[in-house]
Each structure stands twice: as structure tokens, then as C-alpha cells.
Coordinates of C-alpha atoms in Angstrom, one line a residue:
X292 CA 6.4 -12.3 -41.0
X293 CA 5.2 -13.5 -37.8
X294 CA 1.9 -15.4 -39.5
X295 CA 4.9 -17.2 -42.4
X296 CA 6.7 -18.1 -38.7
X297 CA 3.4 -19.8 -36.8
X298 CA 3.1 -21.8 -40.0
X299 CA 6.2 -23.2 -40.3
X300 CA 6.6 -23.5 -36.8
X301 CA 3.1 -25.5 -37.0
X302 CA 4.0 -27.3 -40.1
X303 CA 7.4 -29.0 -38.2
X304 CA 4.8 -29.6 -34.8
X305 CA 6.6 -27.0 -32.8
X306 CA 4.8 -25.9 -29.4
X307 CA 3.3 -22.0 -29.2
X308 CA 5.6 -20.7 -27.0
X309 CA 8.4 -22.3 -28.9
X310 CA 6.9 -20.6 -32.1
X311 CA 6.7 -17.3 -30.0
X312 CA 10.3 -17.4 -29.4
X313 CA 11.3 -17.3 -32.8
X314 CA 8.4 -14.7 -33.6
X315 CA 10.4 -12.1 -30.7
X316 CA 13.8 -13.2 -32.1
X317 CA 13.1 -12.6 -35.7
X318 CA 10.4 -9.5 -35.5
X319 CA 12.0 -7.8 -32.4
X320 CA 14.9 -6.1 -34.4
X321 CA 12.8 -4.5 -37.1
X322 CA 9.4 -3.9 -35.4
X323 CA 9.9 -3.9 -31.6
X324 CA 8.1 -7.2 -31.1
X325 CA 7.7 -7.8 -27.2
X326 CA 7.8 -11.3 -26.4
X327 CA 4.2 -10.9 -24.6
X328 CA 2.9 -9.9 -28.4
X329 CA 4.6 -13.1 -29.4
X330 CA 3.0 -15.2 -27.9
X331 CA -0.3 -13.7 -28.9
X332 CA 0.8 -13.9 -32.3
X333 CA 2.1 -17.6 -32.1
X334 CA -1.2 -18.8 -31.4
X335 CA -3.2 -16.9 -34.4
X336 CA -5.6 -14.6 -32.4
X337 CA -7.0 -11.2 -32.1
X338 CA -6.5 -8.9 -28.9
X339 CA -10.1 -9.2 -28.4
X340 CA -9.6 -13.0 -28.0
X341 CA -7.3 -12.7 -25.3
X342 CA -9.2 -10.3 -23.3
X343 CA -12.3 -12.8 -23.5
X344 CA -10.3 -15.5 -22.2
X345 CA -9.0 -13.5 -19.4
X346 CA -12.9 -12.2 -18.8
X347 CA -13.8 -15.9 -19.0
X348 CA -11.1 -16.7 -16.2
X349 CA -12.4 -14.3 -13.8
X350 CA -15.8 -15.5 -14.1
X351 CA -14.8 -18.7 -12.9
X352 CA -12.7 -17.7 -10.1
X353 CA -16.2 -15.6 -8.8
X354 CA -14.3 -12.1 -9.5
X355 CA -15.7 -9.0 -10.8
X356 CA -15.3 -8.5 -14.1
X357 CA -11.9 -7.1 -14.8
X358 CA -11.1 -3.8 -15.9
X359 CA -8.3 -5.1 -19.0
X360 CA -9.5 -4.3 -22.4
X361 CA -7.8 -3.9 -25.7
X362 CA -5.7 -0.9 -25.4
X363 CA -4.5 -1.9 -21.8
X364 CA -3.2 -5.1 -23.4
X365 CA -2.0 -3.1 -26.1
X366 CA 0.2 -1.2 -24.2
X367 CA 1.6 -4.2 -22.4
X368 CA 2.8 -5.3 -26.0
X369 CA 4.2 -2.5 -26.9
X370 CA 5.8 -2.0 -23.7
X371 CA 4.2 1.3 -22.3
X372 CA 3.0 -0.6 -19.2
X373 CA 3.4 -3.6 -17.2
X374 CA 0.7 -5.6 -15.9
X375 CA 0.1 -6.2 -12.1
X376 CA 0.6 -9.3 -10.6
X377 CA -3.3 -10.1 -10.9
X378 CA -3.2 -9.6 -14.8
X379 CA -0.1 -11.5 -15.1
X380 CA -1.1 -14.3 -13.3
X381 CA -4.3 -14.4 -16.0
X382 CA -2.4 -13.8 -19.0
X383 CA 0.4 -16.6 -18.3
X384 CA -2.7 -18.8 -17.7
X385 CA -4.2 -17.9 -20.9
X386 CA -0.9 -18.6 -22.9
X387 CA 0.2 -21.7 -20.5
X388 CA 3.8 -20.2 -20.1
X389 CA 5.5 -18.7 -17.0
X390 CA 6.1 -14.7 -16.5
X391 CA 9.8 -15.3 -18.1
X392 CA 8.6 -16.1 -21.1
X393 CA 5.9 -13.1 -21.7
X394 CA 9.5 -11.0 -20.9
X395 CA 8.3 -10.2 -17.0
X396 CA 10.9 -11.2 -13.9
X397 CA 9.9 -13.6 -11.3
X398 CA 7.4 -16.0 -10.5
X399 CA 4.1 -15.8 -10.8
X400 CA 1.4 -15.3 -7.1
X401 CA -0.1 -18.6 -7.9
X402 CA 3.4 -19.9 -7.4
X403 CA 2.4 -22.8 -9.5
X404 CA 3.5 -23.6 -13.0
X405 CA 1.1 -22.4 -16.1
X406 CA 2.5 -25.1 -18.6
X407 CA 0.1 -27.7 -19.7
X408 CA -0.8 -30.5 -22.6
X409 CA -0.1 -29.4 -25.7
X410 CA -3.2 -30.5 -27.6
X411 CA -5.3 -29.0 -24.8
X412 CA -3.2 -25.5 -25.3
X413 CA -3.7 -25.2 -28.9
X414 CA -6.2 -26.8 -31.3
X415 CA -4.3 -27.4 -34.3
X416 CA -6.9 -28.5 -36.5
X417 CA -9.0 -25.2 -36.0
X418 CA -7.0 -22.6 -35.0
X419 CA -9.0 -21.8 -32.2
X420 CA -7.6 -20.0 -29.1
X421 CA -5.9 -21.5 -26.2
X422 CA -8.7 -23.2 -24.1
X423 CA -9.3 -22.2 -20.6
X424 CA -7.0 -23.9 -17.7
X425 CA -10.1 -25.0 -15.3
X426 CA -7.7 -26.4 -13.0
X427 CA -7.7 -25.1 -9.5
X428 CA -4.0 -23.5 -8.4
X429 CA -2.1 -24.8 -6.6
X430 CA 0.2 -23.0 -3.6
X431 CA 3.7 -24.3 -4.1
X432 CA 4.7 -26.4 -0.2
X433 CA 7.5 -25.8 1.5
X434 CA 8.4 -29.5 0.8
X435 CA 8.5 -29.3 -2.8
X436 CA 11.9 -28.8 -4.7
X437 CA 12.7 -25.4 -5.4
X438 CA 16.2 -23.4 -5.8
X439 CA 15.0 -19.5 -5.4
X440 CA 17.6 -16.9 -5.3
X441 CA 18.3 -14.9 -2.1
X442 CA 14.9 -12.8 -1.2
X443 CA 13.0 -15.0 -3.7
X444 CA 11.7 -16.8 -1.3
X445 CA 10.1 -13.8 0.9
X446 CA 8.7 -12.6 -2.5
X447 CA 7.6 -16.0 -3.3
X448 CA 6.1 -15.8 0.2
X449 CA 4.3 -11.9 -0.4
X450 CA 3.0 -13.2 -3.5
X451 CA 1.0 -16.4 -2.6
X452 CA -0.4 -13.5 0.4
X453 CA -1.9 -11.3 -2.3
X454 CA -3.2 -14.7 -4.4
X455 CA -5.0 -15.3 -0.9
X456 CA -6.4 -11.7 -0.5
X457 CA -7.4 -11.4 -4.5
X458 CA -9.9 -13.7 -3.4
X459 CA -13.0 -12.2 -2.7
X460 CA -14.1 -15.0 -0.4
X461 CA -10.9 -14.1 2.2
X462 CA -10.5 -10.4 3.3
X463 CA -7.7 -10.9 5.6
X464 CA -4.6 -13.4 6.7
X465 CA -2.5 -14.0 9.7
X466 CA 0.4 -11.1 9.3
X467 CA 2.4 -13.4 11.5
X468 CA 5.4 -16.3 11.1
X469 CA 6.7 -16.5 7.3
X470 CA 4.5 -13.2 6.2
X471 CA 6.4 -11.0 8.9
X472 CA 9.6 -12.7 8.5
X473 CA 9.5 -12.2 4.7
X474 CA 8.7 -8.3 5.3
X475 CA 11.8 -8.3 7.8
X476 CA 13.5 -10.1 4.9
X477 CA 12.8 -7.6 2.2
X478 CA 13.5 -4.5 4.2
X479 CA 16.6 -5.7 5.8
X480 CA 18.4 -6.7 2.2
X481 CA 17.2 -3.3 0.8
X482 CA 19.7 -2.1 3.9
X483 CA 22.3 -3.7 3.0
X484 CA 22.2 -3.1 -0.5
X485 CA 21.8 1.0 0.5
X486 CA 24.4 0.6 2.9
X487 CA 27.2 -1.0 0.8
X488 CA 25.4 -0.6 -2.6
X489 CA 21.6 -1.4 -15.4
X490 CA 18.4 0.1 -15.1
X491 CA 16.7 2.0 -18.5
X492 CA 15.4 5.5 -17.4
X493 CA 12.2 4.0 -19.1
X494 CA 11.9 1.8 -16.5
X495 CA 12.7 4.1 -13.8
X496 CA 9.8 6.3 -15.2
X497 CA 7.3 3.7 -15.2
X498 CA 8.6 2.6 -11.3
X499 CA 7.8 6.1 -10.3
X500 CA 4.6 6.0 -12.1
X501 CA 3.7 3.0 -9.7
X502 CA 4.9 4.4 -7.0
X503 CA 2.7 7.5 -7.0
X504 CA -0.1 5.4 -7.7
X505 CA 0.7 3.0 -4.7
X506 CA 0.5 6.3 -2.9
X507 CA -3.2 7.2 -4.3
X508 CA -4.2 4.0 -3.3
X509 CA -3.3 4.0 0.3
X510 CA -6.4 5.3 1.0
X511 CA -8.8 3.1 -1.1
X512 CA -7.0 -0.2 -0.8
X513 CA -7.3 -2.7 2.5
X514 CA -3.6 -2.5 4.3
X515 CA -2.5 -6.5 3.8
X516 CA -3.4 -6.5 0.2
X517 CA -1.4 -2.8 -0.4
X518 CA 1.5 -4.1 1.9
X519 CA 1.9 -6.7 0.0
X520 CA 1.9 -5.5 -3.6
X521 CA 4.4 -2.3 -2.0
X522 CA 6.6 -4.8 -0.8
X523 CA 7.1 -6.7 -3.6
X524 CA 8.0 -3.1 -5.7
X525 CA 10.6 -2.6 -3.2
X526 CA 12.0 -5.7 -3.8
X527 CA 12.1 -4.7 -7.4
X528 CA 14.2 -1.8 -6.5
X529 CA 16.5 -3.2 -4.2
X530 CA 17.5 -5.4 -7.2
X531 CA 18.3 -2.6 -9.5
X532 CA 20.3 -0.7 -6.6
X533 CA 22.3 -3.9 -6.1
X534 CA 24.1 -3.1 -9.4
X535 CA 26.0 0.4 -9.5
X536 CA 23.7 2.9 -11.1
X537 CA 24.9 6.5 -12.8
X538 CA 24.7 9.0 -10.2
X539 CA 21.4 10.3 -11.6
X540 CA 19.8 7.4 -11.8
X541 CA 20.8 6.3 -8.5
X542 CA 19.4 8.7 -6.9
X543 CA 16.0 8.3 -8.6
X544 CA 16.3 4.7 -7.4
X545 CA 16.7 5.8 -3.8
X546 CA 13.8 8.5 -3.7
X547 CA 11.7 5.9 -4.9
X548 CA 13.3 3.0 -2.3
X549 CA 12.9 6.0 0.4
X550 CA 8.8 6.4 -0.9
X551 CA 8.4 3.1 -0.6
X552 CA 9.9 2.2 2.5
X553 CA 8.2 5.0 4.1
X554 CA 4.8 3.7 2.3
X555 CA 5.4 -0.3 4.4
X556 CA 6.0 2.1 7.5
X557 CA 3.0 4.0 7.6
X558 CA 1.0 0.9 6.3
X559 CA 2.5 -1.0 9.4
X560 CA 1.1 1.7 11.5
X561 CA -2.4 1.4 10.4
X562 CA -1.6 -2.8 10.9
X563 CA -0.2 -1.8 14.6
X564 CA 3.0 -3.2 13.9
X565 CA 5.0 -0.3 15.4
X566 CA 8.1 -2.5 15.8
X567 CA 8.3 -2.9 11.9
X568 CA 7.0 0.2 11.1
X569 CA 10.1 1.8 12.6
X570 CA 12.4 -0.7 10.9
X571 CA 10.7 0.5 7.8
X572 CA 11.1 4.0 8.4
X573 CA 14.6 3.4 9.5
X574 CA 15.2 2.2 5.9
X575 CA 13.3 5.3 4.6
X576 CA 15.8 8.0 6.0
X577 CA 18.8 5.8 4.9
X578 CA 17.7 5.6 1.3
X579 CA 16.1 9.6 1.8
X580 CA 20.2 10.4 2.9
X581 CA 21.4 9.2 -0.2
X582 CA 19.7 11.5 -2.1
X583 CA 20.2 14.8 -0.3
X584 CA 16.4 16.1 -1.0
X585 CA 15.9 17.5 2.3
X586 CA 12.1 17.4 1.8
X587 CA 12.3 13.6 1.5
X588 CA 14.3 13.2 4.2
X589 CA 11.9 15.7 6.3
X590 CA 8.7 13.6 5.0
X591 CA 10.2 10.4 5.9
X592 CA 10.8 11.9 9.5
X593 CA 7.3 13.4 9.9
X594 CA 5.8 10.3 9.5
X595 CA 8.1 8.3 11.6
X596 CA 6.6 10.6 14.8
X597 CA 3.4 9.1 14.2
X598 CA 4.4 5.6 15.3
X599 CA 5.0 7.3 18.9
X600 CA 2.2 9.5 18.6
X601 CA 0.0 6.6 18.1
X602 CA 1.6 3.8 20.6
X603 CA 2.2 6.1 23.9
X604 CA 5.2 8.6 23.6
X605 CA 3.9 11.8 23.2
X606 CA 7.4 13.4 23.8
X607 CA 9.2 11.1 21.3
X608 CA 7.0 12.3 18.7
X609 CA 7.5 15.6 19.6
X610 CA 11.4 15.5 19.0
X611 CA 11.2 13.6 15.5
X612 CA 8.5 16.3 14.7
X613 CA 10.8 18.8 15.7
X614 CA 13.8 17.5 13.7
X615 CA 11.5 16.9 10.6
X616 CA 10.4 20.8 10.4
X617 CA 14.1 21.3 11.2
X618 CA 14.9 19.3 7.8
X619 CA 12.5 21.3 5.6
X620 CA 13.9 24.4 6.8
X621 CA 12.1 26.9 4.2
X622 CA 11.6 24.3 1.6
X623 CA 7.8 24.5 0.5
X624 CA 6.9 21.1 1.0
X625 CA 4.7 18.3 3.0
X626 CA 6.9 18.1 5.8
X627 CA 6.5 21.6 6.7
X628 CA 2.7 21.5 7.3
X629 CA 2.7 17.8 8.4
X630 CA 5.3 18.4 11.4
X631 CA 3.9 21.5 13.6
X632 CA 0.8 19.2 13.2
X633 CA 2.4 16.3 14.9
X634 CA 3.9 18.6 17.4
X635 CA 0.2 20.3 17.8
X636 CA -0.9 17.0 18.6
X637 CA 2.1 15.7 20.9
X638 CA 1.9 18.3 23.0
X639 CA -2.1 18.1 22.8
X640 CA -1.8 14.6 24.5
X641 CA 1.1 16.1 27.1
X642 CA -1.5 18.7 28.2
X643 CA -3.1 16.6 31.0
X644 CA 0.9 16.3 32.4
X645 CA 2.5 19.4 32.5
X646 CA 1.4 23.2 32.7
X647 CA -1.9 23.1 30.3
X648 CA -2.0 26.5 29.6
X649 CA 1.2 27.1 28.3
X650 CA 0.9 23.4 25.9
X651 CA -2.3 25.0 25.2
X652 CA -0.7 27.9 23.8
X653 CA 2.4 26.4 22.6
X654 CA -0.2 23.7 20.8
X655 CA -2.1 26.7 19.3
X656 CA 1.1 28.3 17.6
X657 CA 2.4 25.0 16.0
X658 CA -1.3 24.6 14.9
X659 CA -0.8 28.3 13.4
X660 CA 2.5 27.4 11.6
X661 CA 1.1 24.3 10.2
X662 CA -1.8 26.0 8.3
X663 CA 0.2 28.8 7.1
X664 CA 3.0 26.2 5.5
X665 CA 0.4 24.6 3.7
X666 CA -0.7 27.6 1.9
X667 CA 3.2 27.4 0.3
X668 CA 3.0 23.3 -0.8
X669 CA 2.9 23.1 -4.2
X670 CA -0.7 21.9 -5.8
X671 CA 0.3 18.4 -6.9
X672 CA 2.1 17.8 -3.1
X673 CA -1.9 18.7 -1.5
X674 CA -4.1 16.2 -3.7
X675 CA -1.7 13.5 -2.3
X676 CA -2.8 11.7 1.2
X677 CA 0.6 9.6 1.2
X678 CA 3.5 11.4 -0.4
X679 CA 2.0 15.1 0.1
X680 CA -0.2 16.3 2.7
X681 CA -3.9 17.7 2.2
X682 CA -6.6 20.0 3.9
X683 CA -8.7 17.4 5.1
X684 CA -5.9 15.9 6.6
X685 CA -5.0 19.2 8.0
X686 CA -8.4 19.9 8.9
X687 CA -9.0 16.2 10.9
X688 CA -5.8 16.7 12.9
X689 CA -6.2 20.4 13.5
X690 CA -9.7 18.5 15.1
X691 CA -8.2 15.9 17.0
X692 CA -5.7 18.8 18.7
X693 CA -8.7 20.6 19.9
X694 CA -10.6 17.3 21.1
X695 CA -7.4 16.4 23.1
X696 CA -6.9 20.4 24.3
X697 CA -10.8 19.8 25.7
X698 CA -12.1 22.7 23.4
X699 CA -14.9 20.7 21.9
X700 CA -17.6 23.7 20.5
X701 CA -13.9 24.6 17.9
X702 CA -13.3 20.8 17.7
X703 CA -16.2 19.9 16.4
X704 CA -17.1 22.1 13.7
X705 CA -13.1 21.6 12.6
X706 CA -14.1 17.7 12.6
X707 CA -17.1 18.2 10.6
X708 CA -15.8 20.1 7.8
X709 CA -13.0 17.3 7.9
X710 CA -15.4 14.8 7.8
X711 CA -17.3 16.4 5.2
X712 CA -13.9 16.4 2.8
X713 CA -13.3 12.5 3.2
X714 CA -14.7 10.2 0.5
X715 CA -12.2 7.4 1.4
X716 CA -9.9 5.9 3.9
X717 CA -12.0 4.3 6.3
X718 CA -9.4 4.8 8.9
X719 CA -9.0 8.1 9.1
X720 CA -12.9 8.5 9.1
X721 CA -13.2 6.3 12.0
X722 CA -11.2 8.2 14.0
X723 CA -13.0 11.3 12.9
X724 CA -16.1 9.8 14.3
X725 CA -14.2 8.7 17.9
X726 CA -13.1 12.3 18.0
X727 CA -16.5 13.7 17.3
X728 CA -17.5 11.4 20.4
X729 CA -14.9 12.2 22.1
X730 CA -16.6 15.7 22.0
X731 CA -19.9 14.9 23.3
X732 CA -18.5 12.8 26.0
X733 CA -16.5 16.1 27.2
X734 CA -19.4 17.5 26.7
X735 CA -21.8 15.0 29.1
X736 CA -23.9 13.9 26.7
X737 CA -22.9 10.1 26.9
X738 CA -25.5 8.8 24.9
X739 CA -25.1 10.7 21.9
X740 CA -21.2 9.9 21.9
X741 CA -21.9 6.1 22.4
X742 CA -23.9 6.6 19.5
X743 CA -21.6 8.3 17.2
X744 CA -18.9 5.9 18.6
X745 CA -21.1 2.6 17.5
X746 CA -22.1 4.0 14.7
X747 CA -18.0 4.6 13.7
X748 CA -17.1 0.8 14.5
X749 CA -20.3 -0.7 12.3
X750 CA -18.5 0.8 9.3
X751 CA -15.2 -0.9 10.3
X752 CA -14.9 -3.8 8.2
X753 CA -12.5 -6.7 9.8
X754 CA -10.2 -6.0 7.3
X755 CA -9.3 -2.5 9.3
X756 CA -10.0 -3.8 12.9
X757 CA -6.2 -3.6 13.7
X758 CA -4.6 -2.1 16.9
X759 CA -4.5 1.0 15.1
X760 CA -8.0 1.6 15.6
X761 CA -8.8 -0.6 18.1
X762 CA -6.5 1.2 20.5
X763 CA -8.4 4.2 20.4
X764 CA -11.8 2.2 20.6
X765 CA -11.1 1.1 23.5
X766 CA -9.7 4.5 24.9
X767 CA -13.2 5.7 24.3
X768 CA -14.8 2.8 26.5
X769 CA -12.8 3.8 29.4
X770 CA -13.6 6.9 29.1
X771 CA -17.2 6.3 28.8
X772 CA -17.1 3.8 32.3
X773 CA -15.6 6.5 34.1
X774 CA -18.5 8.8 33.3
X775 CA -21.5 5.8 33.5
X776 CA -19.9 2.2 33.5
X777 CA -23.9 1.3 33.5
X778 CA -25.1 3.6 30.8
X779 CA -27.5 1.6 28.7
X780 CA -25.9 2.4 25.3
X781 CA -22.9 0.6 26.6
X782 CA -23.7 -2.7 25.6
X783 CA -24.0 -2.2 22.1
X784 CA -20.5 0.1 22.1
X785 CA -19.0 -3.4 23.1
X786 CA -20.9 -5.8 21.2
X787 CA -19.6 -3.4 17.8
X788 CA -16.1 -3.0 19.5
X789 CA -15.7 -7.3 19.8
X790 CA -16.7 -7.6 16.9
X791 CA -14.5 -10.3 15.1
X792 CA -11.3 -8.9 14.0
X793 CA -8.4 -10.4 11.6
X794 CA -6.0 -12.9 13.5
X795 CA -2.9 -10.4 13.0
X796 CA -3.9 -8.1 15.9
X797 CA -0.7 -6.0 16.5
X798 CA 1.0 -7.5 19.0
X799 CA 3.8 -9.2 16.9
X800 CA 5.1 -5.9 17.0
X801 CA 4.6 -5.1 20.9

């Protein structure tokens, strides 16, 4: 049917994507046809001609080969998945149409248009494939006309960000100006759509698909680039909550705006943005309320206390910690192992005020509680570093509580088997390494710990040289000049701790 359509269409000297809307319109009925596939099928060609066209794109962008084959584009015909932003922008490239018309909402990242000659589109004469745009994109200006809807703009915004840091040749941008504003943006709508607030249950499964995997990749993917992409999801969801949902799947929508909301929050943290980072989690528990699930609410909560633990307010972190645990109550989940450990580590850092042997002891206990909860978390809930909590993680803070308690021979065999368990997330293995330092400062060997502690920044790549981990850093070097500010091993500390670092350094948020 679809092959009788493209010659018609051909024979009257319609366009491809005009002949692809008739292919949807008259196959969609009887087989399912997805516009995406109808496009494909306007222009004459195989699925292995589309993937070496999009191959062909990324070599001349200078990217890695991609990792799209036949049955990933399969499944976006059929409808089983939808492609990221990345793929999208390649496939409405290949077919010279914009994401509308392969049946996906929104602009594409370039933020330019794909549509171009018709005779350089399609070769008539031949039937060959579309031929390959070699024109550089170009970023829409502020200056040029435009009519978005409300938020498009901050996604329009987010989305020419991830175009800039899909480059290989730029591994950071200024989280400043328009980038923070459109973050500000994003969350505060989802607010007011949770606050005064037709989506297929297909589509809420795949959502939540992408949402757990945006929770696998927080530890393998560089914070801008997640933010980004995490953002733009939210976005997605807010939309769907601002129409009236059944109950059922309302609440499905506001897990996943809760998960989400928390995920830009702890991002933010690792960014040092601890003023949006607690606008983020703010958003968190109100979506988390609307659900009732007093595990989300008691995760969201747990990781709120670490933007105090992290920026200076040791006893702030100990309250949310304590209202967290109060949340789970004796619900087997994350939160119940995740807040004694903040509270092991708030009172850890309140040690050097008050009576140190009774935070000591009080340190120890929480310590106690938070290993024996996570023997009760369900199996799924401790393979997942975002959304669940694991023993690594438990093993690196129950570490850093014994660095900060002073009781370095415990600390650091704790820190190496932590150290041991991490194959990713460069952050939490720096700090790790500044703890293991730490150690051997305590100890008086200052030469090993500024070795450790150079050796930790050389595998900090700019991309992760926030206040987050510079904070700390830096900690270290004033603890090393108050033991020897004229130790030779100095002097490469610092030249590894100035090391260039991305423009956005934290303080928007200060």
C-alpha cells in the first residue's frame, strides 16, 4: 500500500514528507503505521539505509560512531521507544522534516529548521536516499522571530545547552544567565502546575523507563549534560500533569515529577548550586506529598540534608535527616539506611563543637542503625546509586564518619573496600581519595596525604571541578598549611587544585 502511495505521490510531483503523510493517514488504521516509519517508507529505502546516513552524519560532526542500529530504529517505528534528543536531531536531518512530523513534541536541540531543497532531498530519477545535509547548524538568536509557548523557551534554551555539550570538542558551559533562569523556569511552572494542577499508561511506562535510567546514569554521565537532558523530561511531565489525570495515573505522574525533581537537586549539589538545589528539592516533596508513598517522600528528604551537610550546617542536616528516618518509619526502603548515615555524618562534623565523646557515641549508633536498615532494602532499591542506596555508598560514608570522628586505622580500611567497589562516578571517588588523605594527614604523614590528594585532583576532569569538590580541596590545603605551610609536596597540591575549572563555579547559588 505504502509503495502504490510513494508512486502516486511521485507521479503528481508531491514532496516526501507530503507523501509520508498520506502513507500514516492511510496505513495507520490497519497496520499501526507511525509517522516516523512513514517517512522512511515515502522515500523508498531500507532500515539499513537510514542507519548509514545517520553513521555518515556522525562522522562528519567528529563523533564516535553511534550506537543506533536496525532494531533500535525498529522500535522507534513501531513505537516501543523513543529516540533521545541526539538521535532525533540526526534522524530529522536525515528526512529534512522537523520532530512534528516524525510524530515527536517540540523542537529539535539544533533549534534550527531541517527542511531543505527538494531536488537535493530526494533524487527522483534514481530513487536514491535522501543525501546528507553538510550544512553546519545553526543556533536559533534571540533576534529572530519566534512565537514559543510558555516554558518553550527555557526548553528551547536547555536544548541548544545539550547540542553545545554533545560536542566532543566542548566539555562544559557557563551554568549562568539564560541556562539558570531557564532551570528556575522549569522547576517553578512544575510548582504551579502541582500546586493548582490525557496521558496513555504506555507512555507513562516508557517515562518511568527513562527515568530509572536517568538514575543509572548519574553516575557515568558529566553533571551539565545529565541536567540538561533531566530537565527537559521534567518539562515533559509537567505538561501531562497540567491536564487532570485519573487518580492512578496521577499519581504515577507525580512519583516520577518527585524522582526527577529530586534527580536536578542532587545534580545541583554536585554543580554547587545549593540555592537551586533546594528549590529543586522543595519541588521534590511537593510532588512526593501528592502521592502519599512515605518512602518517596523520606528519599526526597534524605537527600535534601546533604545540601547542608555539604555547604556548612551540620545541624540543619541533622534535623532533615531526622525527619527523613521519621518518614520511613518501618518501611524497608532507601531512606532508612540513607538518613542515620547523614545524621552519622552531621554529628561527625559537630564533634570538634560540642562534647566529642558522646557525638562519638551517638555517631557510632546512627552508623549501627544505618547498616542494619540496609540489610532490609529490597535488591533492585541497592543496585541503584540515585533512587536506592548501595553498599559502597554505605561503605564510603560509613569512611568519611570515621575520618571526621579522627579514627583513621577503622577509616581507612572502610575507605578502601569503598574504594575498591566504585567503577564510576568520579565524584564520589575523589572524595574517597581526600578522605583517605585526610587519614594520613591525622596521621602525620603529610607527604603521603599530599600525594594521595594530587593524585585525587589529576583524575578530576574540568568537567567535575565544581564547588562541590573544590570545597573540600581546598579544606585539605588548609589543613595541610597548618601542619607544614612549607612542605615541599605543596606546590604540586596547588598547581593540580588551580587547575582550570568550567566558568560556572558555584557561586550563582551562594
Amino acid at each position: 500500500m505504502a509503495r502504490r502511495i510513494r508512486a502516486r505521490g511521485l507521479a503528481a510531483g508531491r514532496m516526501p514528507a507530503q507523501i509520508a503523510e498520506e502513507i500514516h493517514e492511510a496505513c495507520s488504521p490497519q497496520f499501526g503505521t507511525t509517522r516516523i516509519k512513514g517517512h522512511r517508507l515515502s522515500h523508498g529505502i531500507a532500515l539499513a539505509d537510514v542507519i548509514e546516513q545517520v553513521r555518515a552524519l556522525f562522522d562528519r560532526d567528529a563523533k564516535a560512531p553511534p550506537g543506533i542500529g536496525e532494531t533500535l530504529l525498529s522500535a522507534y517505528e513501531s513505537g516501543l521507544k523513543r529516540p533521545g534528543p541526539e538521535y532525533l536531531h540526526y534522524l530529522c536531518t536525515v528526512y529534512r522534516v522537523e520532530p512534528a512530523a516524525l510524530g515527536y513534541d517540540g523542537p529539535c536541540i539544533c533549534g534550527h529548521g531541517h527542511r531543505g531543497p527538494a531536488a537535493a532531498a530526494f533524487d527522483v530519477a534514481d530513487g536514491a536516499p535522501l543525501s546528507v545535509d553538510t550544512r553546519e547548524p545553526r543556533i536559533r538568536q534571540s533576534g529572530d522571530e519566534e512565537t514559543p509557548h510558555e516554558g518553550q523557551e527555557d526548553e528551547n534554551i536547555l536544548r541548544r545547552t545539550l547540542l553545545h555539550l554533545l560536542d566532543s570538542k566542548s566539555s562544559s558551559v557557563k551554568l549562568e544567565g539564560p541556562v539558570l533562569g531557564a532551570l528556575e523556569g522549569i522547576r517553578r511552572r512544575m510548582d504551579e502546575t502541582l500546586v493548582c494542577a490525557t496521558v496513555s499508561p504506555a507512555m507513562l511506562d516508557q517515562w518511568e523507563e527513562v527515568t530509572q535510567a536517568f538514575g543509572r546514569q548519574y553516575t557515568t554521565t558529566a553533571p551539565q549534560r545529565l541536567l540538561c537532558d533531566v530537565a527537559l523530561e521534567l518539562s515533559a511531565v509537567r505538561n501531562a500533569l497540567n491536564r487532570r489525570q485519573p487518580i492512578d495515573l496521577q499519581e504515577r505522574l507525580c512519583r516520577m515529577a518527585a524522582q526527577l525533581a529530586g534527580l536536578c537537586g542532587m545534580i545541583m549539589i554536585n554543580l554547587g548550586d545549593h540555592r537551586l538545589a533546594r528549590s529543586f528539592f522543595r519541588t521534590g516533596r511537593i510532588a512526593a506529598d501528592e502521592t502519599g508513598d512515605r518512602a518517596l517522600r523520606a528519599w526526597v528528604t534524605a537527600r535534601e540534608s546533604l545540601v547542608p551537610l555539604y555547604y556548612g550546617d551540620a545541624r540543619e542536616a541533622l534535623n532533615l535527616a531526622k525527619k527523613s528516618r521519621d518518614l520511613a518509619g518501618t518501611v524497608p526502603c532507601a531512606a532508612q539506611a540513607m538518613a542515620p548515615v547523614v545524621e552519622a555524618r552531621a554529628l561527625a562534623m559537630l564533634s570538634g563543637t560540642d562534647s566529642k565523646k558522646e557525638i562519638v557515641d551517638q555517631a557510632k549508633r546512627a552508623m549501627a542503625r544505618a547498616r542494619n536498615a540496609f540489610s532490609h532494602i529490597k535488591g533492585d532499591e541497592r543496585e541503584d546509586m540515585a533512587f536506592g542506596y548501595t553498599e559502597r555508598q554505605l561503605y564510603f560514608y560509613q569512611g568519611d564518619v570515621l575520618t571526621k570522628l579522627g579514627q583513621t586505622l577503622e577509616a581507612e580500611v572502610v575507605l578502601e573496600q569503598a574504594l575498591d567497589k566504585y567503577q564510576d562516578h568520579i565524584l564520589d571517588q575523589t572524595l574517597i581519595r581526600l578522605d583517605r588523605a585526610q587519614c594520613r594527614l591525622i596521621e602525620g604523614d603529610v607527604t603521603e596525604a599530599l600525594q594521595i590528594g594530587t593524585e585525587a585532583l589529576k583524575l578530576v576532569g574540568p568537567e567535575y571541578r565544581t564547588e562541590f569538590i573544590m570545597r573540600p580541596a581546598l579544606a585539605f590545603e588548609q589543613a595541610v598549611m597548618q601542619r607544614d605551610r612549607n612542605h615541599p609536596g605543596l606546590a604540586d597540591y596547588r598547581e593540580q587544585l588551580r587547575q582550570e575549572a568550567p566558568a560556572n563555579d558555584g557561586k550563582a547559588g551562594a
